[in-house]
XYZ file of C-alpha atoms in Angstrom:
454
model
C 23.187 18.384 29.528
C 19.624 19.563 30.041
C 17.154 18.557 27.327
C 13.767 20.068 26.496
C 11.112 17.655 27.715
C 8.105 18.860 25.734
C 7.903 20.648 22.394
C 4.597 22.400 21.747
C 3.632 24.215 18.578
C 1.439 27.335 18.760
C -2.042 26.989 17.267
C -0.953 29.238 14.403
C 1.490 26.495 13.331
C -1.157 23.780 13.072
C -1.240 22.398 9.493
C -3.814 23.872 7.109
C -3.679 20.908 4.721
C -3.720 17.141 5.055
C -1.039 15.235 3.134
C -2.124 12.663 0.542
C 0.681 10.150 0.045
C -1.005 8.766 -3.092
C 0.433 11.738 -4.990
C 4.000 10.588 -4.302
C 3.826 6.790 -4.143
C 5.888 5.252 -6.966
C 3.426 2.356 -7.153
C -0.175 3.314 -6.504
C -2.431 0.811 -4.714
C -4.616 -1.370 -6.902
C -8.189 -0.031 -7.129
C -11.014 -1.267 -4.888
C -13.330 -3.611 -6.792
C -17.070 -4.047 -6.983
C -17.464 -7.580 -5.554
C -20.192 -8.443 -8.077
C -18.559 -7.201 -11.292
C -14.906 -7.472 -10.113
C -14.330 -4.130 -11.854
C -12.971 -0.954 -10.209
C -15.713 0.513 -8.088
C -17.167 3.867 -9.140
C -17.917 6.836 -6.863
C -21.622 6.349 -7.576
C -21.465 2.789 -6.256
C -20.015 4.053 -2.959
C -22.572 6.836 -2.414
C -25.165 4.649 -0.609
C -22.571 4.077 2.132
C -20.277 7.136 2.344
C -20.598 10.924 2.152
C -19.671 12.301 -1.286
C -16.819 14.490 -0.038
C -15.222 11.504 1.693
C -15.502 9.432 -1.491
C -13.705 12.228 -3.359
C -10.931 12.197 -0.767
C -10.746 8.405 -0.918
C -10.039 8.475 -4.645
C -8.054 11.728 -4.855
C -4.407 11.869 -5.918
C -3.977 15.561 -5.027
C -0.923 16.007 -2.780
C -2.452 18.536 -0.383
C -6.122 18.678 0.629
C -7.294 21.708 2.573
C -8.640 21.237 6.091
C -11.977 23.109 6.384
C -11.963 26.038 8.822
C -14.684 24.483 10.990
C -12.641 21.289 11.321
C -9.475 23.248 12.187
C -11.383 25.205 14.826
C -12.465 21.948 16.483
C -8.931 20.532 16.180
C -7.782 23.519 18.261
C -9.501 22.025 21.321
C -6.522 19.671 21.644
C -4.153 20.305 18.740
C -1.296 20.731 18.164
C -0.431 17.807 20.430
C 2.921 17.744 22.247
C 6.086 16.051 21.075
C 7.768 14.651 24.195
C 11.357 13.559 24.785
C 11.099 10.223 26.608
C 14.118 10.954 28.781
C 12.760 8.801 31.619
C 12.475 5.787 29.336
C 15.945 6.458 27.921
C 17.351 6.431 31.452
C 15.469 3.252 32.409
C 16.902 1.476 29.361
C 20.377 3.019 29.753
C 20.425 3.547 26.004
C 22.263 6.101 23.859
C 19.140 6.257 21.659
C 17.129 9.468 21.720
C 13.437 8.620 22.069
C 10.563 10.970 21.230
C 6.834 10.330 21.250
C 3.886 12.233 19.804
C 1.315 12.380 22.578
C -2.092 11.844 20.955
C -3.579 10.818 24.318
C -4.312 14.469 25.160
C -7.456 14.603 22.992
C -10.845 14.778 24.777
C -11.375 11.051 24.212
C -7.774 10.092 24.943
C -6.679 8.970 21.472
C -5.818 10.001 17.916
C -9.199 8.876 16.575
C -10.773 12.333 16.871
C -8.509 13.502 14.016
C -10.739 11.651 11.531
C -14.020 11.579 13.483
C -14.376 15.372 13.320
C -13.961 15.713 9.522
C -16.062 12.613 8.799
C -18.943 13.980 10.873
C -18.479 17.429 9.312
C -18.618 16.219 5.709
C -21.697 14.109 6.437
C -23.426 17.047 8.122
C -22.894 19.485 5.262
C -24.299 16.879 2.854
C -27.537 16.749 4.867
C -27.034 13.322 6.420
C -28.933 12.923 9.703
C -27.440 9.787 11.250
C -24.269 7.706 11.202
C -23.312 4.107 11.899
C -19.914 2.686 12.716
C -18.003 -0.170 14.306
C -15.478 0.037 17.117
C -12.967 -2.395 18.562
C -11.641 -1.131 21.887
C -14.072 1.783 21.808
C -11.601 4.575 20.993
C -13.073 5.211 17.542
C -16.643 4.879 18.788
C -15.919 7.388 21.567
C -14.365 9.854 19.138
C -17.214 9.624 16.647
C -19.725 10.001 19.492
C -18.222 13.398 20.353
C -18.113 14.524 16.732
C -21.615 13.293 15.899
C -23.105 15.080 18.905
C -21.357 18.333 17.964
C -22.884 18.252 14.479
C -26.309 17.056 15.656
C -26.080 13.592 14.106
C -27.575 10.430 15.582
C -25.085 7.569 15.951
C -25.246 3.793 16.302
C -22.034 2.024 17.299
C -21.452 -1.718 16.927
C -18.757 -2.594 19.460
C -16.910 -5.905 19.219
C -18.384 -8.122 21.916
C -15.134 -9.013 23.673
C -14.253 -5.328 24.121
C -17.852 -4.488 25.071
C -17.413 -6.917 27.971
C -13.775 -6.097 28.791
C -14.194 -2.300 28.676
C -17.618 -1.317 30.100
C -16.523 2.276 30.655
C -15.941 2.751 26.924
C -19.629 2.006 26.408
C -20.444 4.486 29.179
C -18.333 7.154 27.466
C -20.192 6.658 24.179
C -23.564 6.684 25.923
C -22.592 9.872 27.758
C -21.992 11.584 24.427
C -25.370 10.354 23.159
C -24.550 7.302 21.014
C -26.392 3.989 21.008
C -23.986 1.089 21.542
C -24.581 -2.579 20.672
C -22.379 -5.579 21.444
C -21.460 -7.145 18.096
C -22.641 -9.528 16.837
C -26.004 -8.165 17.981
C -29.608 -9.214 17.523
C -30.542 -5.897 15.873
C -29.251 -6.698 12.366
C -29.689 -9.579 9.968
C -25.950 -10.261 9.780
C -25.660 -10.051 13.564
C -28.334 -12.680 14.071
C -26.726 -14.843 11.394
C -23.306 -14.644 13.065
C -24.765 -15.459 16.496
C -26.494 -18.532 15.078
C -23.509 -19.642 13.022
C -20.895 -19.046 15.756
C -22.551 -19.466 19.175
C -20.498 -17.830 21.911
C -18.337 -15.848 19.462
C -16.330 -12.990 20.949
C -16.935 -10.990 17.778
C -14.540 -9.272 15.410
C -14.158 -5.927 13.707
C -15.167 -7.600 10.454
C -18.514 -8.641 11.975
C -19.079 -5.210 13.512
C -18.357 -3.507 10.172
C -20.920 -5.757 8.451
C -23.569 -4.764 10.988
C -22.831 -1.047 10.677
C -22.829 -1.150 6.864
C -26.128 -3.079 6.867
C -27.698 -0.348 9.019
C -26.438 2.387 6.694
C -27.793 0.645 3.601
C -31.340 0.654 5.036
C -31.738 4.440 5.083
C -30.609 7.066 2.533
C -30.210 9.611 5.359
C -27.765 7.339 7.193
C -24.122 6.918 6.216
C -21.384 4.602 7.401
C -18.084 5.862 8.829
C -14.867 3.910 9.325
C -12.119 4.593 11.873
C -9.151 3.108 10.010
C -8.026 1.248 6.840
C -9.431 3.599 4.158
C -7.401 6.229 2.300
C -9.412 9.208 3.561
C -8.903 8.119 7.176
C -5.120 7.964 6.619
C -5.363 11.406 5.018
C -7.022 12.989 8.064
C -4.543 11.370 10.433
C -1.493 12.845 8.650
C -1.928 15.931 10.813
C -0.001 13.899 13.429
C 3.116 13.518 11.300
C 2.866 16.996 9.793
C 3.012 18.496 13.281
C 5.783 16.092 14.302
C 7.923 17.241 11.343
C 7.951 20.788 12.664
C 8.476 19.676 16.258
C 11.423 17.412 15.407
C 12.995 20.353 13.585
C 12.560 22.505 16.718
C 14.184 19.707 18.727
C 17.149 19.762 16.367
C 16.712 16.075 15.530
C 15.426 13.903 12.724
C 14.148 10.345 13.272
C 16.088 7.356 12.022
C 13.018 5.211 12.676
C 9.313 6.011 13.132
C 7.167 3.443 14.946
C 3.438 3.017 15.573
C 1.102 0.213 16.533
C -0.872 -1.324 13.692
C -4.470 -2.470 13.409
C -5.809 -1.135 10.118
C -3.259 1.645 9.766
C -4.786 4.945 10.933
C -2.304 6.046 13.582
C 0.588 4.319 11.804
C -0.149 6.121 8.546
C -0.849 9.325 10.428
C 2.635 9.643 11.871
C 4.707 7.885 9.181
C 3.352 9.074 5.822
C 4.525 12.701 6.113
C 8.031 11.424 6.909
C 7.822 8.965 4.013
C 7.337 12.018 1.790
C 10.897 13.032 2.698
C 12.118 9.673 1.445
C 10.204 10.044 -1.836
C 11.054 13.699 -2.494
C 14.410 14.247 -0.752
C 15.835 10.722 -0.585
C 15.927 10.734 3.235
C 17.037 7.462 4.811
C 14.301 6.598 7.297
C 12.715 3.364 8.534
C 9.009 2.946 9.238
C 8.035 0.111 11.592
C 4.503 -1.190 12.181
C 4.017 -3.083 15.468
C 1.136 -5.554 15.422
C -0.139 -8.297 17.763
C 1.281 -11.794 17.368
C -2.339 -12.995 17.521
C -3.392 -10.881 14.511
C -0.265 -10.653 12.322
C -1.572 -9.547 8.936
C 1.600 -7.669 7.879
C 4.055 -10.262 9.166
C 2.234 -13.515 8.390
C -0.695 -12.590 6.170
C -0.709 -12.563 2.366
C -1.441 -9.895 -0.226
C -4.848 -10.502 -1.839
C -8.091 -8.766 -2.661
C -10.353 -9.269 0.331
C -13.477 -7.863 1.933
C -13.122 -5.325 4.693
C -15.939 -7.030 6.596
C -17.066 -10.550 7.428
C -20.267 -10.687 5.374
C -18.843 -9.164 2.181
C -20.806 -5.910 2.061
C -17.732 -3.765 1.427
C -15.749 -3.424 -1.818
C -12.882 -5.834 -2.371
C -9.694 -4.126 -1.213
C -6.083 -5.015 -2.108
C -4.510 -5.763 1.255
C -2.296 -7.902 3.394
C -4.922 -10.073 5.017
C -5.553 -13.034 7.274
C -8.921 -13.588 5.559
C -12.152 -11.758 6.395
C -13.449 -14.776 8.375
C -10.401 -14.755 10.638
C -11.398 -14.269 14.279
C -8.456 -13.079 16.404
C -7.850 -14.092 20.006
C -9.437 -11.974 22.726
C -6.464 -9.704 23.385
C -6.955 -6.449 25.289
C -5.686 -4.357 22.361
C -9.127 -4.493 20.755
C -8.298 -1.781 18.223
C -5.666 -4.043 16.644
C -7.930 -7.086 16.181
C -8.531 -6.507 12.457
C -7.908 -9.072 9.748
C -6.505 -6.744 7.078
C -4.257 -3.773 6.443
C -5.269 -0.646 4.531
C -4.482 -0.521 0.815
C -1.905 2.257 1.149
C 0.160 0.549 3.846
C -0.242 -2.818 2.116
C 1.265 -1.440 -1.098
C 4.083 0.229 0.831
C 4.755 -3.037 2.633
C 4.719 -4.904 -0.687
C 7.265 -2.414 -2.053
C 9.565 -2.836 0.951
C 9.007 0.701 2.240
C 7.391 -0.401 5.517
C 8.730 -2.928 8.046
C 6.559 -4.906 10.447
C 7.053 -6.773 13.719
C 4.565 -8.884 15.654
C 4.673 -8.856 19.444
C 3.022 -11.075 22.042
C 0.645 -9.616 24.596
C 2.819 -10.054 27.712
C 5.779 -8.238 26.154
C 3.532 -5.313 25.249
C 2.201 -4.947 28.790
C 5.698 -5.260 30.229
C 6.659 -2.367 27.947
C 3.549 -0.397 28.904
C 4.316 -0.681 32.617
C 7.949 0.351 32.125
C 6.722 3.375 30.165
C 4.171 4.262 32.847
C 6.792 4.046 35.597
C 9.401 6.049 33.668
C 7.207 8.618 31.864
C 4.097 8.767 34.068
C 1.564 7.938 31.335
C -0.371 4.663 31.329
C -0.610 3.785 27.623
C -3.503 2.114 25.833
C -2.941 -1.616 25.172
C -2.715 -0.759 21.469
C 0.031 1.811 22.095
C 2.059 -0.630 24.185
C 2.889 -2.436 20.948
C 4.620 0.698 19.647
C 6.423 1.096 22.974
C 7.594 -2.534 22.917
C 8.968 -2.079 19.388
C 10.638 1.164 20.487
C 12.299 -0.615 23.407
C 13.619 -3.265 21.035
C 15.146 -0.537 18.841
C 16.583 1.316 21.835
C 18.242 -1.832 23.207
C 19.636 -2.586 19.765
C 21.115 0.922 19.713
C 22.671 0.204 23.131
C 24.269 -3.006 21.849
C 25.655 -1.199 18.809
C 26.606 1.984 20.683
C 24.566 4.154 18.305
C 22.675 7.361 19.107
C 19.639 6.260 17.088
C 16.784 8.780 17.005
C 13.439 7.037 17.527
C 10.003 8.611 17.144
C 6.862 6.703 18.087
C 3.189 7.545 18.243
C 1.504 7.287 21.623
C -1.898 6.780 20.016
C -3.866 6.809 23.284
C -3.870 6.453 27.058
C -5.031 3.368 28.939
C -7.000 4.889 31.806
C -10.123 2.966 30.758
C -8.103 -0.224 30.286
C -7.103 -0.913 33.878
C -8.716 -4.364 33.895
C -6.054 -5.375 31.389
C -3.245 -4.019 33.561
C -4.764 -5.666 36.623
C -4.759 -9.005 34.786
C -1.112 -8.526 33.844
C -0.020 -7.548 37.338
C -1.853 -10.502 38.878
C -0.349 -12.966 36.394
C -3.663 -13.709 34.659
C -2.835 -12.228 31.260
C -2.669 -14.776 28.438
C 0.081 -14.713 25.824
C -1.817 -15.440 22.630
C -0.323 -16.544 19.338
C -2.023 -18.014 16.271
C -1.204 -21.352 14.594
C -0.043 -21.007 10.998
C -2.608 -23.588 9.885
C -5.421 -21.307 11.089
C -4.034 -18.464 9.000
C -3.541 -20.696 5.949
C -7.095 -22.029 6.191
C -8.608 -18.564 6.455
C -6.549 -17.237 3.524
C -7.416 -20.270 1.361
C -11.078 -19.339 1.692
C -10.583 -15.954 -0.029
C -8.598 -17.149 -3.036
C -11.796 -17.559 -5.056
C -12.437 -13.810 -4.668
C -9.452 -12.811 -6.801
C -10.225 -11.069 -10.126
């Protein structure tokens, strides 16, 4: 029987509102804390770092938040993104499972990150902010914010984790092309950067270090604000456009997912595709599984613990309730740089704590094996981050084969890997390492944050 390969919504069907899962969560996340007073942080205390409108979104419990017309107009450059039936992958696996993926790689920068970069730049611009700072792991977020900042006439400084800066030189070139300044983190341009370089000579960097540098820069100038590509509630909010579109597309396909899968770093693309479907569980009692796929070398959801912790290495950010490996944890130098973050966002952490989210950790070689199978069966070379979602999908599809079940699987292809070919070359030549992390390293790092608890 012939199946439709690609399901595309017309622009008129693109969502007009973002979905805020905080309105429907039975247990709301604990509040972020001021690290000095250990009391819930106020909007006024966040204003030196973030735009006011983004702070309002961060703390809002309204179910639907309208997408500004100017943001929707820019979304139209690449949205709605296609929902694709992975019939080639199904055939390669000889599985009765039906596999769909949301193709976020079609954006101008090749990933889902533009979904939040555009509104963050917009809300800063209308407030009168003139420049932005940010961190980036693999460079996907930095690339996206570079596009958005240039559109709105904002200057941008990007602190890129050193290992990715060296592994992915073309990401830096992309950001420079769009007009951003890019620094390998830890750098010698900030106080915390110089401190980290002195304290940890030869460090490969971490997202926690890069966040500290970007926040430090923002705190120096009232006309500069910090932006974050994952973890925070307002970032999850913006990304729900992925799942809201996928709802409509799955309905057009005549299917409904039994399981929704996405890779997991801080939670942006995972929350983006899963939270709208979780609404069906809350409101309609739908039976659906949500699976986060994270690296075995940075397993905060599978092997971390739930504590208040800083979002950055130096402790500039508020204390956030999260599953964490400790803010001093420095992950191995895997190629999935966007997943090398020590903690999970507060929303996903609470959902995980409540048993509403599952998590699996996957070693690097298995993810690249999955990525190559996907490329050869579907024609798209996935980002190293996205290969984690593909590997988890393959596990589910093979399980369905063993059980003889026609399981419906939906996963988020968060980005393509066309600027990640060094990683694939290393895999194909047998040079790719298969990192894990000793439990004692995790325990030591977590022990160091126990004194932070209120």
